[in-house]
Amino acid sequence: MVCIAVVTVLSACAAPGAASGPEPDALSAARAETILDASADQAWQLVESRHPGLERPAVDRVRTVSHADWAPTQERCMTAEGFPQAKAMPDASLASGQVPAEQSEAFAVAEYTCGAEYPMAAKHQTAFNESQLEWLYRYSTGELTECLQDHGISVERGPSEQEFVDSDGAWSPYRSVDLPQSQYYELVTACPEIPDSIYG
């Protein structure tokens, strides 16, 4: 299965990105539709790979949701579809819960349906640009590192900003985290790995 600011340190009273906020690439309505359609196609391909022969349902999009709202929205939708065991997790993922074998196909269709009805907005499904990566580096090496250290985590030395940008943000202070799931969820709630503000 399974959260910035002169130079690299966030002052106690400054908002994340106050010095230089992230500037996501603008998406045209047509480009956003293309991204959402491709995402739905990929989701159904995954269903087909696990359950060959299923007929793809026609699904009308209700609305797009933010990264933070995605899992809670999916949980509500899955409950309405008859699968209350699907639960939103603190790390913004959705846990499937226990699904009886005889319900696996119905669960997969419901999961696809909910994802297509309430997809994550297109801006949350595109790669970070340089501005966003630079902002994420400042957050990761500043506020996030301090938060993890305040919670008793020893954070490994990170790469330089240029190395971080060149790797598309491959490094995270969370690489130093090795905790039981319940403690991890408490930590990620207190110290978000990627704040929603990165999306503008």
N, CA, C and O of each residue as an XYZ file, in Angstrom:
800
protein
N       0.818     -1.172      0.000
C       0.000      0.000      0.000
C       0.885      1.268      0.000
O       1.679      1.165     -0.935
N       1.125      2.819      0.909
C       0.940      3.071      1.994
C       0.149      3.863      1.265
O      -0.593      4.673      1.820
N       4.595     15.166      4.692
C       3.813     15.269      4.148
C       4.573     16.028      3.903
O       4.352     16.862      3.024
N       9.839     26.416      4.530
C      10.599     26.629      3.253
C      10.946     28.015      3.423
O      11.599     28.599      2.558
N      11.511     31.297      4.797
C      12.091     30.342      4.095
C      13.151     30.842      3.223
O      13.183     30.616      2.013
N      13.965     31.484      3.824
C      15.069     32.073      3.096
C      16.167     31.027      3.014
O      16.476     30.367      4.006
N      16.758     30.873      1.836
C      17.785     29.882      1.562
C      17.227     28.492      1.829
O      16.449     27.997      1.013
N      17.592     27.824      2.950
C      17.115     26.463      3.145
C      16.367     26.265      4.443
O      15.920     25.149      4.711
N      16.207     27.289      5.263
C      15.584     27.101      6.573
C      14.329     27.956      6.681
O      14.346     29.136      6.331
N      13.254     27.371      7.160
C      11.998     28.091      7.311
C      11.954     28.770      8.661
O      12.157     28.121      9.687
N      11.692     30.067      8.680
C      11.569     30.760      9.952
C      10.267     30.369     10.608
O       9.350     29.890      9.941
N      10.179     30.568     11.907
C       9.015     30.107     12.663
C       7.735     30.793     12.219
O       6.656     30.211     12.326
N       7.837     32.030     11.719
C       6.612     32.762     11.407
C       6.334     32.856      9.915
O       5.308     33.413      9.524
N       7.207     32.333      9.075
C       7.015     32.460      7.634
C       6.172     31.327      7.090
O       6.204     30.211      7.609
N       5.419     31.616      6.047
C       4.634     30.565      5.393
C       5.533     29.824      4.421
O       6.460     30.417      3.870
N       5.273     28.503      4.189
C       6.073     27.757      3.232
C       6.079     28.458      1.882
O       5.037     28.843      1.353
N       7.286     28.614      1.338
C       7.400     29.212      0.025
C       7.294     30.726      0.016
O       7.163     31.323     -1.053
N       7.348     31.377      1.209
C       7.157     32.823      1.261
C       8.212     33.555      0.451
O       7.909     34.562     -0.189
N       9.470     33.058      0.468
C      10.537     33.736     -0.245
C      10.363     33.584     -1.747
O      10.536     34.551     -2.489
N      10.029     32.409     -2.196
C       9.858     32.138     -3.612
C       8.973     30.915     -3.748
O       9.445     29.782     -3.652
N       7.703     31.145     -3.971
C       6.764     30.033     -4.010
C       6.872     29.231     -5.291
O       7.427     29.708     -6.281
N       6.346     28.014     -5.279
C       6.372     27.178     -6.480
C       5.470     27.759     -7.556
O       4.435     28.351     -7.250
N       5.855     27.592     -8.802
C       5.071     28.096     -9.924
C       4.780     26.940    -10.878
O       5.516     26.730    -11.842
N       3.708     26.189    -10.615
C       3.370     25.052    -11.478
C       3.109     25.499    -12.913
O       2.674     26.626    -13.149
N       3.374     24.617    -13.862
C       3.080     24.920    -15.257
C       1.572     25.062    -15.449
O       0.790     24.293    -14.890
N       1.180     26.039    -16.235
C      -0.241     26.219    -16.538
C      -0.710     25.099    -17.463
O      -0.008     24.721    -18.402
N      -1.897     24.575    -17.189
C      -2.467     23.519    -18.022
C      -3.710     24.047    -18.723
O      -4.599     24.601    -18.077
N      -3.776     23.879    -20.030
C      -4.991     24.246    -20.751
C      -6.078     23.235    -20.417
O      -5.791     22.131    -19.954
N      -7.321     23.617    -20.652
C      -8.435     22.703    -20.395
C      -8.294     21.440    -21.233
O      -8.588     20.340    -20.763
N      -7.845     21.598    -22.474
C      -7.682     20.438    -23.352
C      -6.597     19.503    -22.832
O      -6.762     18.283    -22.846
N      -5.485     20.078    -22.374
C      -4.391     19.266    -21.845
C      -4.830     18.546    -20.576
O      -4.490     17.380    -20.374
N      -5.575     19.226    -19.731
C      -6.064     18.607    -18.504
C      -6.976     17.428    -18.822
O      -6.892     16.386    -18.174
N      -7.852     17.590    -19.825
C      -8.743     16.498    -20.219
C      -7.951     15.306    -20.733
O      -8.286     14.159    -20.438
N      -6.906     15.576    -21.499
C      -6.068     14.499    -22.024
C      -5.422     13.714    -20.891
O      -5.367     12.485    -20.930
N      -4.933     14.431    -19.882
C      -4.295     13.784    -18.734
C      -5.301     12.934    -17.971
O      -4.996     11.802    -17.594
N      -6.492     13.467    -17.740
C      -7.513     12.734    -16.992
C      -7.989     11.506    -17.763
O      -8.199     10.447    -17.171
N      -8.162     11.640    -19.079
C      -8.584     10.501    -19.894
C      -7.521      9.406    -19.893
O      -7.841      8.222    -19.790
N      -6.261      9.808    -20.006
C      -5.167      8.831    -20.003
C      -5.080      8.118    -18.663
O      -4.812      6.918    -18.606
N      -5.308      8.857    -17.592
C      -5.272      8.259    -16.259
C      -6.378      7.220    -16.100
O      -6.147      6.149    -15.540
N      -7.579      7.532    -16.589
C      -8.690      6.579    -16.516
C      -8.400      5.344    -17.362
O      -8.701      4.223    -16.953
N      -7.816      5.551    -18.540
C      -7.461      4.415    -19.399
C      -6.460      3.497    -18.705
O      -6.603      2.275    -18.739
N      -5.452      4.087    -18.079
C      -4.443      3.295    -17.378
C      -5.057      2.533    -16.211
O      -4.686      1.391    -15.941
N      -5.999      3.171    -15.523
C      -6.657      2.512    -14.396
C      -7.446      1.297    -14.873
O      -7.434      0.251    -14.224
N      -8.132      1.435    -16.009
C      -8.890      0.289    -16.509
C      -7.961     -0.812    -17.034
O      -8.263     -1.996    -16.886
N      -6.855     -0.436    -17.635
C      -5.882     -1.434    -18.084
C      -5.390     -2.274    -16.912
O      -5.168     -3.476    -17.055
N      -5.221     -1.640    -15.754
C      -4.805     -2.374    -14.562
C      -5.898     -3.353    -14.136
O      -5.609     -4.490    -13.761
N      -7.155     -2.908    -14.197
C      -8.267     -3.802    -13.860
C      -8.279     -4.994    -14.813
O      -8.420     -6.137    -14.379
N      -8.133     -4.730    -16.105
C      -8.151     -5.796    -17.107
C      -7.019     -6.788    -16.916
O      -7.188     -7.987    -17.139
N      -5.858     -6.282    -16.500
C      -4.712     -7.174    -16.311
C      -4.950     -8.154    -15.172
O      -4.392     -9.251    -15.162
N      -5.766     -7.762    -14.230
C      -6.053     -8.614    -13.074
C      -7.336     -9.419    -13.255
O      -7.490    -10.506    -12.697
N      -8.255     -8.862    -14.048
C      -9.555     -9.520    -14.242
C      -9.916     -9.470    -15.725
O     -10.781     -8.688    -16.119
N      -9.273    -10.284    -16.548
C      -9.545    -10.264    -17.989
C     -11.021    -10.553    -18.286
O     -11.662    -11.374    -17.630
N     -11.528     -9.854    -19.288
C     -12.890    -10.127    -19.722
C     -13.953     -9.236    -19.127
O     -15.103     -9.282    -19.562
N     -13.603     -8.425    -18.144
C     -14.599     -7.527    -17.559
C     -14.958     -6.418    -18.553
O     -14.109     -5.949    -19.311
N     -16.207     -6.015    -18.535
C     -16.646     -4.926    -19.399
C     -16.433     -3.595    -18.690
O     -16.842     -3.411    -17.544
N     -15.793     -2.685    -19.384
C     -15.516     -1.372    -18.793
C     -16.809     -0.575    -18.660
O     -17.504     -0.358    -19.652
N     -17.138     -0.140    -17.455
C     -18.376      0.627    -17.279
C     -18.237      2.052    -17.812
O     -17.149      2.628    -17.807
N     -19.345      2.603    -18.267
C     -19.367      4.011    -18.674
C     -19.516      4.850    -17.407
O     -20.474      4.686    -16.652
N     -18.570      5.740    -17.187
C     -18.553      6.528    -15.951
C     -18.480      8.012    -16.289
O     -17.621      8.435    -17.062
N     -19.367      8.788    -15.719
C     -19.330     10.242    -15.874
C     -18.555     10.850    -14.714
O     -18.788     10.515    -13.552
N     -17.641     11.738    -15.038
C     -16.890     12.409    -13.990
C     -17.806     13.337    -13.198
O     -18.568     14.112    -13.777
N     -17.727     13.253    -11.884
C     -18.510     14.138    -11.019
C     -17.743     15.435    -10.793
O     -18.273     16.528    -10.996
N     -16.502     15.302    -10.375
C     -15.623     16.461    -10.174
C     -14.213     15.962     -9.918
O     -14.012     14.808     -9.538
N     -13.246     16.832    -10.127
C     -11.873     16.500     -9.773
C     -11.629     16.915     -8.325
O     -12.326     17.776     -7.788
N     -10.637     16.294     -7.706
C     -10.342     16.575     -6.300
C      -8.856     16.864     -6.132
O      -8.045     16.539     -6.999
N      -8.516     17.475     -5.014
C      -7.116     17.769     -4.714
C      -6.415     16.510     -4.225
O      -7.058     15.507     -3.915
N      -5.100     16.575     -4.161
C      -4.316     15.456     -3.643
C      -4.738     15.121     -2.222
O      -4.865     13.948     -1.872
N      -4.957     16.146     -1.400
C      -5.324     15.927      0.002
C      -6.724     15.332      0.142
O      -6.979     14.556      1.063
N      -7.630     15.692     -0.768
C      -9.018     15.230     -0.670
C      -9.265     13.896     -1.364
O     -10.327     13.297     -1.199
N      -8.289     13.428     -2.139
C      -8.533     12.245     -2.965
C      -8.911     11.019     -2.138
O      -9.955     10.413     -2.380
N      -8.081     10.647     -1.171
C      -8.346      9.421     -0.405
C      -9.660      9.488      0.378
O     -10.431      8.530      0.325
N      -9.954     10.583      1.109
C     -11.247     10.649      1.802
C     -12.438     10.564      0.848
O     -13.457      9.953      1.169
N     -12.298     11.185     -0.332
C     -13.384     11.129     -1.314
C     -13.565      9.713     -1.843
O     -14.688      9.241     -2.017
N     -12.435      9.036     -2.098
C     -12.517      7.648     -2.562
C     -13.140      6.753     -1.497
O     -13.919      5.854     -1.814
N     -12.801      6.996     -0.247
C     -13.380      6.197      0.842
C     -14.899      6.337      0.863
O     -15.616      5.343      0.968
N     -15.382      7.562      0.763
C     -16.834      7.780      0.780
C     -17.504      7.115     -0.419
O     -18.569      6.512     -0.292
N     -16.876      7.230     -1.573
C     -17.434      6.636     -2.781
C     -17.448      5.111     -2.681
O     -18.440      4.475     -3.037
N     -16.360      4.528     -2.203
C     -16.292      3.074     -2.077
C     -17.316      2.560     -1.071
O     -17.888      1.486     -1.260
N     -17.547      3.312     -0.017
C     -18.583      2.931      0.950
C     -19.948      2.927      0.275
O     -20.747      2.014      0.484
N     -20.214      3.950     -0.536
C     -21.482      4.021     -1.262
C     -21.615      2.879     -2.263
O     -22.724      2.447     -2.575
N     -20.472      2.388     -2.769
C     -20.479      1.276     -3.721
C     -20.579     -0.077     -3.023
O     -20.625     -1.117     -3.681
N     -20.614     -0.062     -1.695
C     -20.772     -1.307     -0.951
C     -19.498     -1.883     -0.380
O     -19.469     -3.044      0.029
N     -18.419     -1.070     -0.346
C     -17.145     -1.561      0.175
C     -16.622     -0.620      1.265
O     -15.678      0.136      1.034
N     -17.232     -0.666      2.444
C     -16.828      0.229      3.537
C     -15.467     -0.106      4.126
O     -14.943      0.656      4.939
N     -14.881     -1.245      3.726
C     -13.566     -1.600      4.257
C     -12.445     -0.760      3.633
O     -11.336     -0.736      4.166
N     -12.708     -0.082      2.531
C     -11.707      0.796      1.925
C     -11.581      2.053      2.785
O     -12.565      2.753      3.022
N     -10.373      2.331      3.244
C     -10.165      3.433      4.180
C      -9.063      4.382      3.714
O      -8.030      3.953      3.199
N      -9.306      5.681      3.905
C      -8.289      6.692      3.629
C      -7.220      6.635      4.706
O      -7.531      6.563      5.895
N      -5.966      6.667      4.291
C      -4.840      6.625      5.208
C      -4.222      8.022      5.368
O      -4.370      8.868      4.486
N      -3.533      8.264      6.485
C      -2.940      9.587      6.723
C      -1.899     10.006      5.688
O      -1.596     11.192      5.565
N      -1.346      9.039      4.938
C      -0.346      9.397      3.928
C      -0.990      9.652      2.566
O      -0.303      9.666      1.545
N      -2.312      9.853      2.551
C      -3.075     10.171      1.338
C      -3.280      8.973      0.425
O      -3.674      9.141     -0.729
N      -3.020      7.766      0.917
C      -3.294      6.561      0.144
C      -4.645      5.992      0.557
O      -5.258      6.456      1.519
N      -5.101      4.987     -0.176
C      -6.362      4.318      0.139
C      -6.067      2.850      0.389
O      -5.545      2.158     -0.485
N      -6.403      2.373      1.585
C      -6.195      0.966      1.936
C      -7.423      0.166      1.520
O      -8.553      0.557      1.810
N      -7.197     -0.950      0.843
C      -8.307     -1.754      0.333
C      -9.062     -2.485      1.424
O     -10.265     -2.717      1.305
N      -8.359     -2.851      2.488
C      -8.985     -3.671      3.510
C      -9.114     -5.106      3.026
O      -8.552     -5.464      1.991
N      -9.839     -5.920      3.757
C     -10.029     -7.322      3.394
C     -11.160     -7.453      2.371
O     -12.300     -7.075      2.639
N     -10.828     -7.989      1.207
C     -11.820     -8.175      0.149
C     -11.969     -9.664     -0.133
O     -11.011    -10.293     -0.583
N     -13.140    -10.250      0.118
C     -13.351    -11.670     -0.175
C     -13.082    -11.964     -1.648
O     -13.376    -11.138     -2.512
N     -12.528    -13.133     -1.933
C     -12.173    -13.494     -3.307
C     -13.355    -13.368     -4.256
O     -13.200    -12.931     -5.397
N     -14.536    -13.751     -3.784
C     -15.708    -13.708     -4.659
C     -16.166    -12.280     -4.960
O     -17.000    -12.069     -5.840
N     -15.626    -11.303     -4.233
C     -15.988     -9.905     -4.473
C     -14.868     -9.118     -5.147
O     -14.986     -7.907     -5.333
N     -13.797     -9.791     -5.507
C     -12.627     -9.077     -6.023
C     -12.929     -8.338     -7.329
O     -12.451     -7.222     -7.536
N     -13.720     -8.959     -8.211
C     -14.047     -8.286     -9.470
C     -14.933     -7.069     -9.223
O     -14.697     -5.998     -9.782
N     -15.943     -7.236     -8.392
C     -16.839     -6.117     -8.084
C     -16.072     -4.990     -7.402
O     -16.334     -3.813     -7.652
N     -15.125     -5.353     -6.539
C     -14.316     -4.341     -5.859
C     -13.475     -3.577     -6.878
O     -13.377     -2.352     -6.812
N     -12.868     -4.302     -7.821
C     -12.025     -3.658     -8.830
C     -12.832     -2.687     -9.684
O     -12.355     -1.598    -10.006
N     -14.051     -3.076    -10.051
C     -14.902     -2.194    -10.850
C     -15.315     -0.971    -10.033
O     -15.337      0.147    -10.549
N     -15.638     -1.184     -8.765
C     -16.009     -0.059     -7.897
C     -14.836      0.898     -7.723
O     -15.010      2.117     -7.744
N     -13.649      0.344     -7.552
C     -12.449      1.167     -7.387
C     -12.205      2.006     -8.640
O     -11.884      3.191     -8.556
N     -12.362      1.373     -9.802
C     -12.213      2.110    -11.058
C     -13.277      3.196    -11.174
O     -12.978      4.334    -11.536
N     -14.517      2.837    -10.867
C     -15.631      3.778    -10.981
C     -15.417      5.006    -10.105
O     -15.606      6.137    -10.553
N     -15.022      4.780     -8.856
C     -14.797      5.904     -7.943
C     -13.631      6.771     -8.407
O     -13.674      7.997     -8.301
N     -12.588      6.118     -8.924
C     -11.446      6.871     -9.420
C     -11.794      7.719    -10.630
O     -11.265      8.818    -10.801
N     -12.696      7.200    -11.478
C     -13.107      7.943    -12.668
C     -14.114      9.037    -12.332
O     -14.136     10.082    -12.983
N     -14.946      8.804    -11.325
C     -15.914      9.823    -10.918
C     -15.248     10.981    -10.187
O     -15.638     12.138    -10.348
N     -14.239     10.659     -9.380
C     -13.560     11.681     -8.567
C     -12.043     11.581     -8.752
O     -11.323     11.253     -7.809
N     -11.562     11.861     -9.959
C     -10.117     11.755    -10.193
C      -9.351     12.905     -9.548
O      -9.895     13.983     -9.309
N      -8.096     12.651     -9.277
C      -7.234     13.723     -8.810
C      -7.068     14.729     -9.946
O      -6.888     14.337    -11.099
N      -7.126     16.008     -9.632
C      -7.012     17.047    -10.657
C      -5.739     16.859    -11.471
O      -4.730     16.367    -10.964
N      -5.798     17.253    -12.729
C      -4.684     17.026    -13.644
C      -3.372     17.609    -13.133
O      -2.308     17.030    -13.352
N      -3.441     18.755    -12.450
C      -2.204     19.378    -11.973
C      -1.486     18.510    -10.953
O      -0.280     18.654    -10.753
N      -2.218     17.608    -10.305
C      -1.614     16.693     -9.341
C      -1.044     15.451    -10.022
O      -0.416     14.618     -9.368
N      -1.259     15.324    -11.325
C      -0.816     14.138    -12.046
C       0.298     14.442    -13.040
O       0.631     13.604    -13.877
N       0.871     15.632    -12.950
C       1.971     16.008    -13.830
C       3.274     16.073    -13.040
O       3.272     16.313    -11.832
N       4.376     15.857    -13.734
C       5.685     15.904    -13.080
C       5.973     17.320    -12.589
O       5.548     18.294    -13.211
N       6.694     17.434    -11.475
C       7.067     18.745    -10.959
C       8.025     19.438    -11.919
O       8.910     18.802    -12.491
N       7.843     20.751    -12.094
C       8.796     21.511    -12.895
C       9.947     21.988    -12.003
O       9.986     21.683    -10.811
N      10.870     22.729    -12.589
C      12.062     23.145    -11.839
C      11.703     24.021    -10.644
O      12.286     23.872     -9.570
N      10.756     24.925    -10.821
C      10.331     25.796     -9.724
C       9.786     24.976     -8.562
O      10.115     25.241     -7.406
N       8.963     23.990     -8.861
C       8.396     23.148     -7.808
C       9.470     22.308     -7.128
O       9.438     22.123     -5.911
N      10.417     21.802     -7.906
C      11.492     20.991     -7.327
C      12.388     21.829     -6.421
O      12.810     21.364     -5.362
N      12.679     23.059     -6.830
C      13.496     23.936     -5.985
C      12.766     24.244     -4.681
O      13.378     24.255     -3.613
N      11.473     24.491     -4.766
C      10.662     24.740     -3.570
C      10.638     23.515     -2.679
O      10.770     23.627     -1.460
N      10.468     22.334     -3.283
C      10.420     21.095     -2.514
C      11.760     20.828     -1.832
O      11.796     20.300     -0.721
N      12.855     21.187     -2.487
C      14.177     21.003     -1.872
C      14.309     21.872     -0.629
O      14.781     21.410      0.410
N      13.892     23.128     -0.732
C      13.976     24.012      0.427
C      13.104     23.492      1.571
O      13.511     23.514      2.733
N      11.924     23.034      1.236
C      11.024     22.484      2.260
C      11.620     21.219      2.876
O      11.611     21.057      4.096
N      12.138     20.325      2.035
C      12.647     19.040      2.521
C      13.875     19.201      3.404
O      14.005     18.511      4.415
N      14.772     20.101      3.034
C      15.998     20.285      3.804
C      15.815     21.259      4.963
O      16.672     21.356      5.840
N      14.703     21.976      4.964
C      14.428     22.925      6.034
C      13.345     22.445      6.970
O      13.614     21.707      7.917
N      12.120     22.864      6.707
C      11.003     22.584      7.604
C      10.777     21.091      7.838
O      10.581     20.665      8.976
N      10.803     20.298      6.769
C      10.527     18.866      6.932
C      11.613     18.181      7.745
O      11.311     17.394      8.642
N      12.870     18.470      7.445
C      13.974     17.871      8.206
C      13.872     18.246      9.679
O      14.049     17.394     10.550
N      13.586     19.517      9.966
C      13.459     19.953     11.358
C      12.305     19.238     12.058
O      12.423     18.851     13.221
N      11.199     19.066     11.353
C      10.039     18.386     11.936
C      10.379     16.936     12.271
O      10.043     16.450     13.350
N      11.043     16.249     11.348
C      11.422     14.857     11.600
C      12.392     14.762     12.768
O      12.270     13.871     13.609
N      13.349     15.672     12.825
C      14.310     15.665     13.933
C      13.618     15.926     15.261
O      13.975     15.333     16.279
N      12.625     16.815     15.253
C      11.861     17.083     16.475
C      11.106     15.850     16.948
O      10.764     15.737     18.125
N      10.847     14.925     16.026
C      10.156     13.678     16.369
C      11.134     12.515     16.555
O      10.742     11.349     16.534
N      12.407     12.853     16.735
C      13.398     11.838     17.064
C      14.000     11.099     15.897
O      14.651     10.073     16.094
N      13.803     11.592     14.669
C      14.354     10.934     13.484
C      15.687     11.577     13.110
O      15.783     12.798     12.990
N      16.704     10.753     12.930
C      17.999     11.235     12.466
C      17.985     11.220     10.938
O      17.922     10.154     10.326
N      18.043     12.390     10.331
C      17.909     12.505      8.877
C      19.275     12.471      8.210
O      20.191     13.190      8.609
N      19.403     11.630      7.190
C      20.660     11.529      6.451
C      20.930     12.817      5.678
O      20.008     13.568      5.359
N      22.184     13.058      5.387
C      22.554     14.243      4.612
C      21.995     14.107      3.197
O      22.169     13.076      2.548
N      21.333     15.142      2.735
C      20.725     15.094      1.416
C      21.669     15.554      0.317
O      22.793     15.971      0.598
N      21.226     15.483     -0.921
C      22.038     15.926     -2.055
C      22.061     17.450     -2.136
O      21.371     18.130     -1.376
N      22.848     17.974     -3.052
C      22.804     19.411     -3.313
C      21.490     19.725     -4.025
O      20.813     18.833     -4.535
N      21.148     21.005     -4.048
C      19.900     21.383     -4.714
C      19.915     20.989     -6.187
O      18.913     20.504     -6.712
N      21.046     21.197     -6.854
C      21.112     20.857     -8.276
C      20.965     19.360     -8.490
O      20.292     18.929     -9.427
N      21.593     18.558     -7.623
C      21.456     17.107     -7.730
C      20.005     16.688     -7.509
O      19.499     15.790     -8.181
N      19.350     17.341     -6.569
C      17.947     17.046     -6.275
C      17.075     17.359     -7.490
O      16.229     16.554     -7.881
N      17.287     18.523     -8.078
C      16.500     18.925     -9.248
C      16.775     17.992    -10.421
O      15.850     17.569    -11.114
N      18.053     17.673    -10.642
C      18.417     16.805    -11.769
C      17.821     15.407    -11.643
O      17.581     14.736    -12.646
N      17.584     14.970    -10.407
C      17.018     13.627    -10.178
C      15.497     13.655    -10.095
O      14.871     12.650     -9.759
N      14.898     14.817    -10.404
C      13.444     14.992    -10.305
C      12.930     14.737     -8.895
O      11.842     14.191     -8.709
N      13.720     15.137     -7.906
C      13.277     15.041     -6.515
C      13.297     13.635     -5.952
O      12.450     13.278     -5.134
N      14.263     12.830     -6.387
C      14.295     11.423     -5.961
C      14.575     11.259     -4.467
O      14.134     10.283     -3.861
N      15.304     12.204     -3.870
C      15.647     12.082     -2.443
C      14.541     12.654     -1.566
O      13.869     13.617     -1.937
N      14.364     12.046     -0.401
C      13.433     12.564      0.602
C      13.982     12.272      1.987
O      14.574     11.213      2.196
N      13.802     13.186      2.945
C      14.208     12.900      4.322
C      13.525     11.657      4.875
O      14.025     11.041      5.816
N      12.394     11.285      4.300
C      11.684     10.088      4.768
C      12.451      8.802      4.476
O      12.081      7.739      4.976
N      13.506      8.880      3.681
C      14.348      7.694      3.473
C      15.001      7.254      4.774
O      15.412      6.101      4.907
N      15.096      8.161      5.728
C      15.702      7.849      7.026
C      14.689      7.276      8.010
O      15.048      6.924      9.133
N      13.430      7.181      7.599
C      12.365      6.747      8.513
C      12.134      5.245      8.403
O      11.916      4.715      7.314
N      12.186      4.572      9.543
C      11.899      3.134      9.612
C      11.072      2.901     10.870
O      11.618      2.664     11.948
N       9.757      2.969     10.723
C       8.855      2.888     11.866
C       7.714      1.915     11.579
O       7.399      1.663     10.417
N       7.095      1.367     12.619
C       5.866      0.587     12.426
C       4.813      1.470     11.756
O       4.848      2.695     11.877
N       3.885      0.839     11.053
C       2.911      1.589     10.259
C       2.156      2.638     11.061
O       1.995      3.767     10.597
N       1.690      2.289     12.255
C       0.901      3.241     13.039
C       1.724      4.476     13.399
O       1.214      5.596     13.356
N       2.994      4.277     13.752
C       3.856      5.406     14.091
C       4.206      6.217     12.849
O       4.335      7.440     12.909
N       4.357      5.523     11.726
C       4.625      6.227     10.467
C       3.464      7.150     10.120
O       3.684      8.290      9.710
N       2.243      6.677     10.279
C       1.081      7.492      9.963
C       0.998      8.714     10.876
O       0.615      9.795     10.430
N       1.354      8.549     12.148
C       1.378      9.690     13.063
C       2.419     10.710     12.604
O       2.189     11.919     12.648
N       3.567     10.197     12.163
C       4.652     11.075     11.738
C       4.292     11.836     10.469
O       4.512     13.045     10.384
N       3.738     11.134      9.483
C       3.439     11.786      8.206
C       2.303     12.800      8.357
O       2.200     13.739      7.568
N       1.453     12.612      9.369
C       0.416     13.603      9.654
C       1.039     14.875     10.218
O       0.637     15.982      9.862
N       2.021     14.709     11.098
C       2.692     15.863     11.708
C       3.683     16.516     10.757
O       3.875     17.732     10.788
N       4.312     15.704      9.910
C       5.372     16.184      9.017
C       5.077     15.740      7.584
O       5.651     14.752      7.127
N       4.205     16.435      6.869
C       3.851     16.020      5.504
C       5.073     15.953      4.594
O       5.906     16.859      4.593
N       5.173     14.884      3.829
C       6.323     14.737      2.937
C       6.259     15.730      1.779
O       7.264     16.346      1.425
N       5.074     15.879      1.192
C       4.889     16.831      0.094
C       3.616     17.634      0.359
O       2.520     17.124      0.128
N       3.728     18.859      0.829
C       2.540     19.676      1.120
C       1.749     19.998     -0.153
O       2.329     20.133     -1.231
N       0.447     20.118     -0.025
C      -0.391     20.442     -1.178
C      -0.053     21.804     -1.782
O      -0.362     22.063     -2.945
N       0.577     22.669     -0.997
C       0.907     24.004     -1.500
C       1.895     23.966     -2.661
O       2.062     24.968     -3.357
N       2.550     22.830     -2.883
C       3.485     22.731     -4.004
C       2.753     22.823     -5.339
O       3.355     23.138     -6.365
N       1.448     22.545     -5.317
C       0.678     22.562     -6.561
C       0.131     23.948     -6.893
O      -0.528     24.132     -7.917
N       0.406     24.919     -6.028
C      -0.013     26.288     -6.291
C      -1.451     26.555     -5.892
O      -1.941     27.672     -6.059
